[in-house]
């Protein structure tokens, strides 16, 4: 059976290329909103943190209707892959819509997801957006997209991608630049024509794959996925299958998507992107199957956590001044709620009732949680990230990661050097149009602090992704500690901690507001001429000199604050204090 009444498509876009505006325009035209009703919330990435970091962390669904066909639009995560999320999301769809800015062209950050989509043989549609820009380079951008597809080894059918030219802002889409253009109709038409309709057995026993989880205070855990076979009804008896293990369960309510909302429904069927509630212990990757004829779908990979960090109640003298949530109860509830939906994350109790061990897929994964909690009003302390070692047959083993890096040629040397020092082993290198793809196996400990270093040393031109590779006997020594002090620097005014104790290299200034200045005492004989020009140079230099007369400071240019950057610098014993207003370093400690 072919469900001609459904299309499932994932949208891939670099931040700011207009994804939200485009979805809003499609919603508007599909009359999901009354004429006088504004799209109140722009949902596709309502999380402002996602916008700032230029990545999408949560995948969300939107549905638009056109000529009786429901088009489910699934958002894709950005370049960050938290434990296989990209593959899982792409598993729900039959095609992808690549949205590209008519001036900027395709950006490296979207390549990872696009590569996965092409590998999964999904049909691509290219939408060149912002054609109203006076500086648009539509035709060049079109060529750039073609080059990118060739480089990503798209097959012939994929290379023959349809292109739609759009000004999402003006609500216009057209099949050719020469067309006049009056509404979004041409994009709807291409979507319906080019994205294959779901195909499968609608009358067979139910098979549904849990792809993402959501949580709502009223209904609890919400499982989202695609019905691969059969039908799903509220209160249906099912079997949940997870590898070899199976258990019986009963569904609660079943939902479909309509516009930006989840709407209760009586029945969903093969091809539908569906949500249901009522099974609190459901997990990502599990198959929901017919109670009489249970058959599991192929398992989806969920990578193991490789890094842990201790989160604890803030017991500094400043605690409680800013936060809404400061007790261990608040912290505990929040963390345990997080793991309900964040599959590759784990939380464990520790000996102290005030501290919890949180494990995740890497620094970015943990940093995103910390930053989210800070914005929610939590006040806490976090320790340095530690690799999760395991004893396997009495041998100490460490996690390895498979790291893929794309960089322009000119940065190859620096990247190789940085990764060499981090014990990475190069296993593959390919020259692609103008840049290099390098693949490494690297101990997870070698990745700590690497993202920040990589972003700086490639001036933001590189992309990195890593997936779990496996455990191997631990051979190295634990990386050396950086001697130095970390100094909090609030509102560019004061330096409350530790200035007097600076003796040696390694000083970090972190301000709650961007830009952030980092400074480093570079050695005993350094002179003032070693200093880079920097807006805050004078103040820091004066302070530093007064604390230690024979040392000078080199200030690097202002950088955007990132927690990963900060973490790279801190010692084991140091804590990062996270408050709703800022993140600051505490305890200036020397070796
Ligand atoms: P997202 O980050 O991909 O969701 O991007 P948004 O939809 O938030 O758009 C980013 C910016 O581009 C906003 O300022 C939009 O108003 C603007 N924008 C979106 N579509 C267009 C367009 O077609 N033309 C122009 N000129 N600007 C657009």
Coordinates of C-alpha atoms and ligand atoms in Angstrom, one line a residue:
X1 CA 0.0 0.0 0.0
X2 CA 1.2 3.5 -0.8
X3 CA 0.0 6.4 1.4
X4 CA -0.5 9.1 -1.1
X5 CA -1.9 11.2 1.6
X6 CA 1.4 11.6 3.5
X7 CA 4.9 12.9 2.8
X8 CA 7.7 12.8 5.4
X9 CA 10.6 15.1 4.9
X10 CA 13.5 16.3 7.1
X11 CA 14.8 19.8 6.8
X12 CA 18.5 20.5 6.8
X13 CA 19.6 24.1 7.1
X14 CA 22.5 26.1 8.5
X15 CA 21.4 28.5 11.2
X16 CA 19.9 31.7 9.9
X17 CA 19.4 30.4 6.4
X18 CA 15.7 30.8 7.1
X19 CA 14.3 27.4 8.2
X20 CA 11.9 28.9 10.7
X21 CA 10.7 31.5 8.3
X22 CA 10.2 28.9 5.6
X23 CA 8.2 26.6 7.9
X24 CA 6.1 29.6 9.0
X25 CA 5.4 30.5 5.4
X26 CA 4.3 26.9 4.6
X27 CA 2.1 26.9 7.7
X28 CA 0.5 30.2 6.8
X29 CA -0.3 29.0 3.3
X30 CA -1.7 25.7 4.5
X31 CA -4.2 27.8 6.4
X32 CA -3.3 26.3 9.7
X33 CA -3.6 29.8 11.0
X34 CA -6.5 32.0 10.6
X35 CA -5.7 35.1 8.6
X36 CA -5.6 37.4 11.5
X37 CA -3.7 35.0 13.7
X38 CA 0.1 35.5 13.9
X39 CA 2.5 32.6 14.3
X40 CA 3.1 33.3 17.9
X41 CA 6.0 31.1 18.6
X42 CA 8.5 30.1 16.1
X43 CA 8.9 26.5 17.0
X44 CA 11.4 24.9 14.8
X45 CA 14.1 26.0 17.2
X46 CA 12.6 27.8 20.0
X47 CA 15.6 27.0 22.2
X48 CA 17.7 30.2 22.0
X49 CA 20.7 28.2 23.0
X50 CA 20.4 26.3 19.8
X51 CA 20.5 29.5 17.8
X52 CA 23.5 30.8 19.6
X53 CA 25.5 27.7 19.1
X54 CA 24.3 27.3 15.6
X55 CA 23.1 23.9 16.2
X56 CA 19.8 22.3 16.7
X57 CA 19.6 20.0 19.7
X58 CA 16.0 18.9 19.8
X59 CA 14.2 17.5 16.9
X60 CA 10.8 18.7 16.5
X61 CA 7.9 18.0 14.2
X62 CA 5.6 20.2 12.3
X63 CA 2.9 19.1 9.9
X64 CA 1.4 21.1 7.0
X65 CA -1.5 20.2 4.8
X66 CA -1.7 20.6 1.0
X67 CA -4.5 19.3 -1.2
X68 CA -5.4 16.7 1.3
X69 CA -1.8 15.5 1.8
X70 CA -0.2 15.8 5.1
X71 CA 3.5 16.8 4.9
X72 CA 5.4 16.1 8.1
X73 CA 8.4 18.3 8.4
X74 CA 11.0 17.0 10.8
X75 CA 13.8 19.2 12.0
X76 CA 17.3 17.7 12.0
X77 CA 20.0 18.2 14.5
X78 CA 22.9 20.4 13.4
X79 CA 26.4 19.2 13.1
X80 CA 26.5 17.8 16.6
X81 CA 25.6 14.2 16.8
X82 CA 24.6 13.2 20.2
X83 CA 24.7 9.4 20.1
X84 CA 23.2 8.7 16.7
X85 CA 20.4 11.2 16.8
X86 CA 20.9 12.2 13.1
X87 CA 20.5 8.7 11.8
X88 CA 17.4 8.1 14.0
X89 CA 15.7 11.3 12.7
X90 CA 16.5 10.5 9.1
X91 CA 15.0 7.1 9.6
X92 CA 11.6 8.6 9.9
X93 CA 11.6 10.3 6.5
X94 CA 11.6 9.6 2.8
X95 CA 13.3 12.7 1.6
X96 CA 15.2 15.8 2.7
X97 CA 14.9 19.5 2.0
X98 CA 18.2 21.2 2.0
X99 CA 17.7 24.9 2.6
X100 CA 20.5 27.2 1.4
X101 CA 21.0 31.0 1.7
X102 CA 21.2 32.5 -1.8
X103 CA 24.2 34.6 -0.8
X104 CA 26.0 32.4 1.7
X105 CA 25.7 29.1 -0.2
X106 CA 26.0 25.7 1.5
X107 CA 27.8 25.8 4.8
X108 CA 30.2 23.2 6.1
X109 CA 28.1 22.7 9.3
X110 CA 25.2 21.1 7.4
X111 CA 27.4 18.7 5.5
X112 CA 27.4 16.0 8.2
X113 CA 23.7 15.6 8.2
X114 CA 23.5 15.9 4.4
X115 CA 26.1 13.2 4.0
X116 CA 24.1 10.9 6.3
X117 CA 20.9 11.7 4.3
X118 CA 22.5 10.9 1.0
X119 CA 24.0 7.7 2.4
X120 CA 20.6 6.6 3.5
X121 CA 19.5 7.1 -0.2
X122 CA 17.0 9.8 0.7
X123 CA 15.7 12.0 -2.1
X124 CA 16.9 15.6 -1.7
X125 CA 15.2 18.8 -2.7
X126 CA 17.2 22.0 -2.7
X127 CA 15.6 25.2 -1.7
X128 CA 17.6 28.3 -2.4
X129 CA 16.2 30.9 0.0
X130 CA 16.5 34.7 0.3
X131 CA 16.5 35.2 -3.5
X132 CA 15.3 38.7 -2.7
X133 CA 18.7 39.6 -1.3
X134 CA 20.4 42.3 -3.4
X135 CA 23.6 40.3 -3.1
X136 CA 22.1 37.0 -4.1
X137 CA 24.3 34.6 -6.1
X138 CA 21.7 32.1 -7.0
X139 CA 23.4 30.5 -9.9
X140 CA 26.8 30.2 -8.2
X141 CA 25.1 28.8 -5.1
X142 CA 23.3 26.2 -7.3
X143 CA 26.7 25.1 -8.6
X144 CA 28.2 25.0 -5.2
X145 CA 25.4 22.7 -4.1
X146 CA 26.0 20.4 -7.0
X147 CA 29.7 20.3 -6.2
X148 CA 28.9 19.4 -2.6
X149 CA 26.6 16.6 -3.7
X150 CA 29.2 15.2 -6.0
X151 CA 31.8 15.4 -3.2
X152 CA 29.4 13.6 -0.9
X153 CA 29.0 10.9 -3.5
X154 CA 25.4 11.4 -4.2
X155 CA 24.0 8.9 -6.7
X156 CA 22.7 9.9 -10.1
X157 CA 19.2 10.3 -9.0
X158 CA 20.2 12.4 -6.1
X159 CA 22.4 14.6 -8.3
X160 CA 19.4 15.3 -10.4
X161 CA 17.8 17.2 -7.5
X162 CA 15.0 19.6 -8.0
X163 CA 15.6 23.2 -7.1
X164 CA 13.1 25.7 -5.7
X165 CA 13.9 29.4 -5.4
X166 CA 12.3 31.0 -2.5
X167 CA 11.9 34.1 -0.5
X168 CA 10.5 32.7 2.7
X169 CA 10.3 36.2 4.1
X170 CA 8.0 37.3 1.3
X171 CA 6.1 33.9 1.2
X172 CA 7.3 33.2 -2.4
X173 CA 8.6 30.0 -3.9
X174 CA 9.2 29.4 -7.6
X175 CA 10.4 26.6 -9.8
X176 CA 12.4 28.9 -12.0
X177 CA 14.1 32.2 -11.4
X178 CA 12.2 33.6 -14.4
X179 CA 8.8 32.9 -12.8
X180 CA 6.9 35.8 -11.3
X181 CA 6.2 34.0 -8.0
X182 CA 3.2 34.8 -5.8
X183 CA 3.0 32.2 -3.0
X184 CA 4.5 28.9 -1.7
X185 CA 2.5 26.7 -4.0
X186 CA 5.5 25.7 -6.2
X187 CA 7.3 24.3 -3.2
X188 CA 4.3 22.3 -2.1
X189 CA 4.1 20.9 -5.6
X190 CA 7.7 19.8 -5.7
X191 CA 7.4 18.3 -2.2
X192 CA 4.4 16.2 -3.3
X193 CA 6.0 15.2 -6.6
X194 CA 9.5 14.4 -5.5
X195 CA 9.3 13.0 -2.0
X196 CA 8.2 9.4 -2.2
X197 CA 5.0 8.6 -0.4
X198 CA 5.3 6.1 2.5
X199 CA 5.0 2.5 1.3
X200 CA 4.4 -0.6 3.3
X201 CA 1.9 -3.0 4.8
X202 CA -1.0 -1.2 6.5
X203 CA -2.9 -4.2 7.5
X204 CA -0.1 -6.3 9.0
X205 CA 0.9 -6.5 12.6
X206 CA 2.0 -3.2 14.2
X207 CA 5.7 -2.1 14.0
X208 CA 6.7 1.3 15.3
X209 CA 10.2 2.5 16.1
X210 CA 10.6 5.0 19.0
X211 CA 12.8 7.6 17.4
X212 CA 12.6 10.6 19.8
X213 CA 11.2 11.2 23.3
X214 CA 9.6 14.2 24.6
X215 CA 8.3 15.1 28.0
X216 CA 5.3 17.1 29.1
X217 CA 4.3 17.7 32.7
X218 CA 0.7 16.8 32.1
X219 CA 1.0 13.7 30.0
X220 CA 4.4 12.5 31.0
X221 CA 6.8 10.8 28.6
X222 CA 5.9 11.1 24.9
X223 CA 7.3 8.6 22.4
X224 CA 7.6 9.8 18.8
X225 CA 8.3 7.8 15.7
X226 CA 7.0 6.4 12.4
X227 CA 4.6 3.5 12.0
X228 CA 6.5 1.1 9.8
X229 CA 3.7 -1.5 9.5
X230 CA 0.1 -1.8 10.6
X231 CA -2.0 0.5 12.7
X232 CA -1.9 2.1 16.1
X233 CA -4.9 3.0 18.3
X234 CA -5.3 4.5 21.8
X235 CA -5.2 2.0 24.6
X236 CA -3.9 -0.8 22.3
X237 CA -2.2 -3.7 23.9
X238 CA 1.4 -3.9 22.6
X239 CA 4.7 -5.6 23.1
X240 CA 7.8 -3.5 23.6
X241 CA 10.9 -5.1 22.1
X242 CA 14.4 -4.3 22.9
X243 CA 17.0 -6.7 21.5
X244 CA 16.1 -10.1 23.0
X245 CA 13.9 -8.7 25.7
X246 CA 10.2 -8.1 25.3
X247 CA 7.6 -6.8 27.7
X248 CA 3.9 -6.2 27.5
X249 CA 2.4 -2.7 27.7
X250 CA -0.6 -0.7 26.9
X251 CA -0.6 2.5 25.0
X252 CA -2.3 5.6 26.3
X253 CA -3.4 8.3 24.0
X254 CA -2.2 8.5 20.4
X255 CA -1.4 11.8 18.7
X256 CA -0.8 13.1 15.2
X257 CA 0.8 16.4 14.3
X258 CA -1.2 19.3 13.0
X259 CA 0.7 22.5 12.3
X260 CA 2.8 23.0 15.4
X261 CA 0.5 21.0 17.7
X262 CA 0.1 17.5 18.8
X263 CA -3.5 16.5 18.3
X264 CA -5.2 13.4 19.8
X265 CA -6.4 10.9 17.3
X266 CA -8.3 7.6 17.1
X267 CA -6.1 5.8 14.7
X268 CA -2.7 6.2 13.0
X269 CA -1.3 3.9 10.4
X270 CA 1.7 2.8 8.3
X271 CA 3.7 5.9 7.2
X272 CA 2.3 8.2 9.9
X273 CA 4.7 10.1 12.2
X274 CA 3.0 9.4 15.4
X275 CA 3.3 10.2 19.1
X276 CA 1.9 8.3 22.0
X277 CA 1.9 8.5 25.8
X278 CA 1.3 6.1 28.6
X279 CA 4.4 3.9 28.7
X280 CA 6.7 5.6 31.1
X281 CA 9.6 3.2 30.7
X282 CA 9.8 3.3 26.9
X283 CA 13.2 4.1 25.4
X284 CA 14.6 5.3 22.1
X285 CA 15.4 2.5 19.7
X286 CA 12.7 0.2 21.0
X287 CA 10.1 -1.4 18.7
X288 CA 6.5 -1.1 19.7
X289 CA 4.9 -4.2 18.2
X290 CA 1.6 -6.0 17.8
X291 CA 0.7 -8.0 21.0
X292 CA -0.1 -11.2 19.0
X293 CA 2.6 -11.1 16.4
X294 CA 5.5 -9.2 17.8
X295 CA 8.4 -8.6 15.4
X296 CA 11.3 -6.3 16.2
X297 CA 12.6 -3.7 13.8
X298 CA 16.4 -3.6 13.2
X299 CA 18.0 -2.0 16.2
X300 CA 19.1 1.7 16.1
X301 CA 22.5 2.6 17.5
X302 CA 22.7 4.7 20.6
X303 CA 26.3 5.5 21.5
X304 CA 27.6 5.0 25.0
X305 CA 28.4 7.9 27.3
X306 CA 32.2 8.3 27.4
X307 CA 32.6 11.3 29.7
X308 CA 31.3 12.1 33.1
X309 CA 31.1 15.2 35.2
X310 CA 30.1 15.8 38.8
X311 CA 27.2 18.2 39.2
X312 CA 26.7 19.5 42.7
X313 CA 24.8 22.0 44.7
X314 CA 26.6 25.3 44.8
X315 CA 28.1 25.7 48.2
X316 CA 30.1 28.8 47.5
X317 CA 29.6 31.9 49.6
X318 CA 27.8 33.5 46.7
X319 CA 25.3 30.6 46.3
X320 CA 21.7 31.4 46.5
X321 CA 22.0 35.0 45.4
X322 CA 20.8 34.5 41.9
X323 CA 19.3 31.1 41.4
X324 CA 15.8 29.8 41.7
X325 CA 16.9 26.3 42.2
X326 CA 19.6 25.5 44.7
X327 CA 18.8 22.5 46.7
X328 CA 20.0 18.9 46.1
X329 CA 16.3 17.9 45.6
X330 CA 15.9 20.4 42.7
X331 CA 19.1 19.3 41.2
X332 CA 18.3 15.7 41.5
X333 CA 14.8 16.0 40.0
X334 CA 16.1 18.1 37.1
X335 CA 18.9 15.7 36.2
X336 CA 16.7 12.6 36.5
X337 CA 14.1 14.2 34.3
X338 CA 16.8 15.0 31.7
X339 CA 17.7 11.4 31.2
X340 CA 14.1 10.5 30.5
X341 CA 14.5 12.1 27.1
X342 CA 18.2 12.5 26.6
X343 CA 19.1 9.0 25.6
X344 CA 22.8 9.0 25.6
X345 CA 23.0 10.7 29.0
X346 CA 23.1 8.9 32.4
X347 CA 22.8 10.2 35.9
X348 CA 24.1 8.4 39.0
X349 CA 24.0 9.2 42.7
X350 CA 27.3 9.7 44.5
X351 CA 28.4 9.3 48.1
X352 CA 27.3 12.9 48.7
X353 CA 23.6 13.6 48.6
X354 CA 24.5 17.0 47.1
X355 CA 26.4 15.6 44.1
X356 CA 25.5 13.6 41.0
X357 CA 27.6 12.0 38.4
X358 CA 26.3 12.9 34.9
X359 CA 27.7 11.0 31.9
X360 CA 27.3 12.0 28.3
X361 CA 28.7 11.7 24.8
X362 CA 31.3 14.4 25.1
X363 CA 31.9 17.9 26.3
X364 CA 29.5 19.5 24.0
X365 CA 26.7 17.2 25.1
X366 CA 27.3 18.0 28.8
X367 CA 28.0 21.7 28.1
X368 CA 24.6 22.1 26.4
X369 CA 22.9 20.6 29.5
X370 CA 24.8 22.9 31.8
X371 CA 24.0 26.0 29.8
X372 CA 20.3 25.0 29.5
X373 CA 20.1 24.5 33.3
X374 CA 21.8 27.8 33.9
X375 CA 19.2 29.6 31.8
X376 CA 16.4 27.8 33.6
X377 CA 17.7 29.4 36.8
X378 CA 19.7 26.6 38.3
X379 CA 22.7 27.4 40.4
X380 CA 25.3 24.6 40.6
X381 CA 28.9 23.6 40.5
X382 CA 30.4 21.3 37.9
X383 CA 33.7 19.5 38.0
X384 CA 36.1 18.7 35.3
X385 CA 35.0 16.2 32.7
X386 CA 36.5 12.7 33.2
X387 CA 36.7 9.9 30.8
X388 CA 34.7 6.8 31.7
X389 CA 37.2 3.9 32.1
X390 CA 36.0 0.3 32.3
X391 CA 37.6 -2.9 33.5
X392 CA 37.2 -5.5 30.9
X393 CA 38.7 -8.9 31.8
X394 CA 40.7 -7.2 34.6
X395 CA 42.3 -4.8 32.2
X396 CA 41.8 -1.1 32.4
X397 CA 40.1 0.0 29.2
X398 CA 39.3 3.4 27.8
X399 CA 36.7 4.6 25.3
X400 CA 37.9 5.4 21.7
X401 CA 36.1 7.7 19.4
X402 CA 35.9 7.7 15.6
X403 CA 36.6 11.3 14.7
X404 CA 35.9 12.8 11.3
X405 CA 37.3 16.2 10.4
X406 CA 36.8 18.3 7.3
X407 CA 39.2 21.3 7.0
X408 CA 40.5 23.5 4.2
X409 CA 44.0 22.2 3.1
X410 CA 45.8 25.1 4.8
X411 CA 44.9 23.9 8.3
X412 CA 46.0 20.3 7.8
X413 CA 49.3 20.8 9.5
X414 CA 47.9 22.4 12.6
X415 CA 45.1 19.9 13.0
X416 CA 47.5 17.0 12.5
X417 CA 49.9 18.4 15.1
X418 CA 47.1 19.1 17.6
X419 CA 45.6 15.6 17.2
X420 CA 49.0 14.0 17.3
X421 CA 49.6 15.4 20.7
X422 CA 46.2 14.0 21.7
X423 CA 47.2 10.5 20.6
X424 CA 44.9 10.3 17.6
X425 CA 45.7 7.9 14.9
X426 CA 45.0 8.9 11.4
X427 CA 43.3 6.1 9.5
X428 CA 42.1 7.8 6.4
X429 CA 42.6 11.0 4.4
X430 CA 40.8 12.1 1.3
X431 CA 41.2 15.2 -0.7
X432 CA 37.9 16.7 -1.6
X433 CA 37.1 19.9 -3.5
X434 CA 39.4 22.4 -1.8
X435 CA 39.7 20.6 1.6
X436 CA 40.5 17.5 3.4
X437 CA 38.5 14.8 5.1
X438 CA 40.5 13.1 7.8
X439 CA 39.4 10.2 9.9
X440 CA 41.0 9.3 13.2
X441 CA 40.6 6.9 16.0
X442 CA 41.3 8.9 19.2
X443 CA 41.0 8.1 22.9
X444 CA 38.0 10.0 24.3
X445 CA 40.4 11.6 26.8
X446 CA 42.2 13.2 23.8
X447 CA 39.0 14.9 22.7
X448 CA 38.7 16.8 25.9
X449 CA 39.2 20.5 25.1
X450 CA 39.8 19.6 21.4
X451 CA 36.6 21.2 20.0
X452 CA 37.6 24.6 21.3
X453 CA 41.2 24.2 20.1
X454 CA 39.9 23.1 16.7
X455 CA 37.5 26.0 16.3
X456 CA 40.3 28.4 17.1
X457 CA 43.0 26.8 15.0
X458 CA 40.8 26.5 11.9
X459 CA 39.3 29.9 12.4
X460 CA 35.9 28.3 12.4
X461 CA 36.4 26.7 9.0
X462 CA 36.5 23.1 10.1
X463 CA 33.8 20.7 11.1
X464 CA 34.3 17.8 13.4
X465 CA 32.1 14.9 14.4
X466 CA 32.8 11.8 16.5
X467 CA 31.0 8.6 17.2
X468 CA 31.7 5.9 19.7
X469 CA 34.3 3.4 18.4
X470 CA 34.8 1.0 21.2
X471 CA 36.8 0.2 24.3
X472 CA 40.5 -0.6 24.1
X473 CA 43.2 -1.3 26.8
X474 CA 44.4 2.0 28.3
X475 CA 48.0 2.7 27.2
X476 CA 48.6 6.3 27.9
X477 CA 49.4 8.4 30.8
X478 CA 46.7 10.7 32.2
X479 CA 47.2 14.1 30.4
X480 CA 49.4 16.5 32.4
X481 CA 47.8 19.3 34.4
X482 CA 48.1 22.8 33.3
X483 CA 49.7 24.8 36.0
X484 CA 48.0 28.1 36.6
X485 CA 45.1 29.9 38.0
X486 CA 41.7 30.7 36.9
X487 CA 40.2 34.0 37.6
X488 CA 36.7 35.0 37.5
X489 CA 36.1 38.4 36.0
X490 CA 32.7 39.7 36.6
X491 CA 31.1 42.4 34.4
X492 CA 34.6 43.5 33.3
X493 CA 35.1 45.2 36.6
X494 CA 36.6 43.2 39.3
X495 CA 38.7 40.1 39.5
X496 CA 37.4 38.5 42.7
X497 CA 39.5 35.4 42.8
X498 CA 43.1 34.4 42.8
X499 CA 45.0 37.2 41.1
X500 CA 47.6 37.2 43.8
X501 CA 48.3 33.6 43.3
X502 CA 49.3 33.8 39.7
X503 CA 52.8 32.4 39.5
X504 CA 53.1 30.7 36.3
X505 CA 51.5 30.0 32.9
X506 CA 47.9 29.6 32.3
X507 CA 45.4 32.2 33.3
X508 CA 41.9 32.5 32.1
X509 CA 39.6 35.4 32.4
X510 CA 36.0 34.7 31.9
X511 CA 33.4 37.3 31.7
X512 CA 29.7 36.7 32.0
X513 CA 29.1 38.8 28.9
X514 CA 30.7 38.5 25.5
X515 CA 33.3 39.2 24.4
X516 CA 35.4 37.2 26.7
X517 CA 39.1 37.8 27.1
X518 CA 41.5 35.1 27.7
X519 CA 45.0 35.9 29.0
X520 CA 48.0 33.8 29.7
X521 CA 51.1 34.5 31.6
X522 CA 53.6 33.2 29.2
X523 CA 56.8 32.9 31.2
X524 CA 59.3 34.5 33.4
X525 CA 61.1 36.5 30.8
X526 CA 58.2 37.7 28.7
X527 CA 58.0 41.3 28.0
X528 CA 55.2 43.7 27.4
X529 CA 56.0 43.6 23.7
X530 CA 54.7 40.0 23.7
X531 CA 51.2 41.3 24.3
X532 CA 48.6 41.4 21.7
X533 CA 46.5 44.5 21.3
X534 CA 43.4 44.0 23.2
X535 CA 40.7 46.3 24.5
X536 CA 41.2 45.1 28.0
X537 CA 44.9 44.7 27.8
X538 CA 45.8 47.5 30.0
X539 CA 43.7 46.6 33.0
X540 CA 44.7 43.0 33.0
X541 CA 48.3 43.8 32.4
X542 CA 48.4 46.2 35.3
X543 CA 46.8 43.7 37.6
X544 CA 48.9 40.9 36.6
X545 CA 52.1 42.9 36.8
X546 CA 51.2 44.0 40.2
X547 CA 50.8 40.5 41.3
X548 CA 53.9 39.1 39.8
X549 CA 56.4 41.6 38.6
X550 CA 58.6 39.6 36.4
X551 CA 55.9 38.1 34.3
X552 CA 54.0 39.5 31.3
X553 CA 50.8 38.6 29.9
X554 CA 49.8 37.8 26.4
X555 CA 46.2 38.5 25.7
X556 CA 44.6 36.7 22.8
X557 CA 41.9 38.5 20.9
X558 CA 38.4 38.5 22.3
X559 CA 36.6 35.2 21.7
X560 CA 33.1 34.1 22.1
X561 CA 32.7 32.4 25.4
X562 CA 32.4 28.7 25.3
X563 CA 32.3 26.4 28.2
X564 CA 34.4 23.8 26.3
X565 CA 37.1 26.5 26.0
X566 CA 37.0 27.1 29.7
X567 CA 37.1 23.5 30.5
X568 CA 40.2 23.0 28.5
X569 CA 42.0 25.2 31.0
X570 CA 40.9 24.0 34.3
X571 CA 42.5 21.5 36.6
X572 CA 41.0 18.5 38.2
X573 CA 40.4 20.2 41.5
X574 CA 38.8 23.2 40.1
X575 CA 35.1 23.8 39.8
X576 CA 33.0 25.8 37.5
X577 CA 30.3 27.7 39.2
X578 CA 27.2 27.9 37.2
X579 CA 24.7 30.6 38.1
X580 CA 21.7 31.9 36.1
X581 CA 23.7 35.0 35.4
X582 CA 27.1 33.7 34.6
X583 CA 29.5 30.8 34.6
X584 CA 32.6 31.5 36.6
X585 CA 35.7 29.7 37.6
X586 CA 36.5 29.2 41.2
X587 CA 39.4 28.2 43.3
X588 CA 42.6 29.4 41.8
X589 CA 44.8 26.4 42.3
X590 CA 48.4 25.8 41.6
X591 CA 50.1 22.5 41.3
Ligands
LIG1 P1 16.8 29.8 10.9 O1 17.8 30.0 11.9 O2 17.2 29.0 9.7 O3 15.5 29.3 11.5 O4 16.5 31.2 10.2 P2 15.3 32.2 10.4 O5 14.0 31.7 9.8 O6 15.2 32.6 11.8 O7 15.8 33.4 9.5 C1 17.0 34.1 9.8 C2 17.0 35.5 9.3 O8 16.9 35.5 7.9 C3 15.8 36.3 9.9 O9 16.3 37.6 10.1 C4 14.8 36.2 8.7 O10 14.0 37.3 8.7 C5 15.7 36.3 7.5 N1 15.1 35.6 6.4 C6 14.5 34.5 6.3 N2 14.0 34.2 5.1 C7 14.4 35.3 4.3 C8 14.2 35.7 3.0 O11 13.6 34.9 2.2 N3 14.8 36.8 2.6 C9 15.5 37.6 3.4 N4 16.0 38.8 2.9 N5 15.6 37.3 4.7 C10 15.1 36.2 5.2

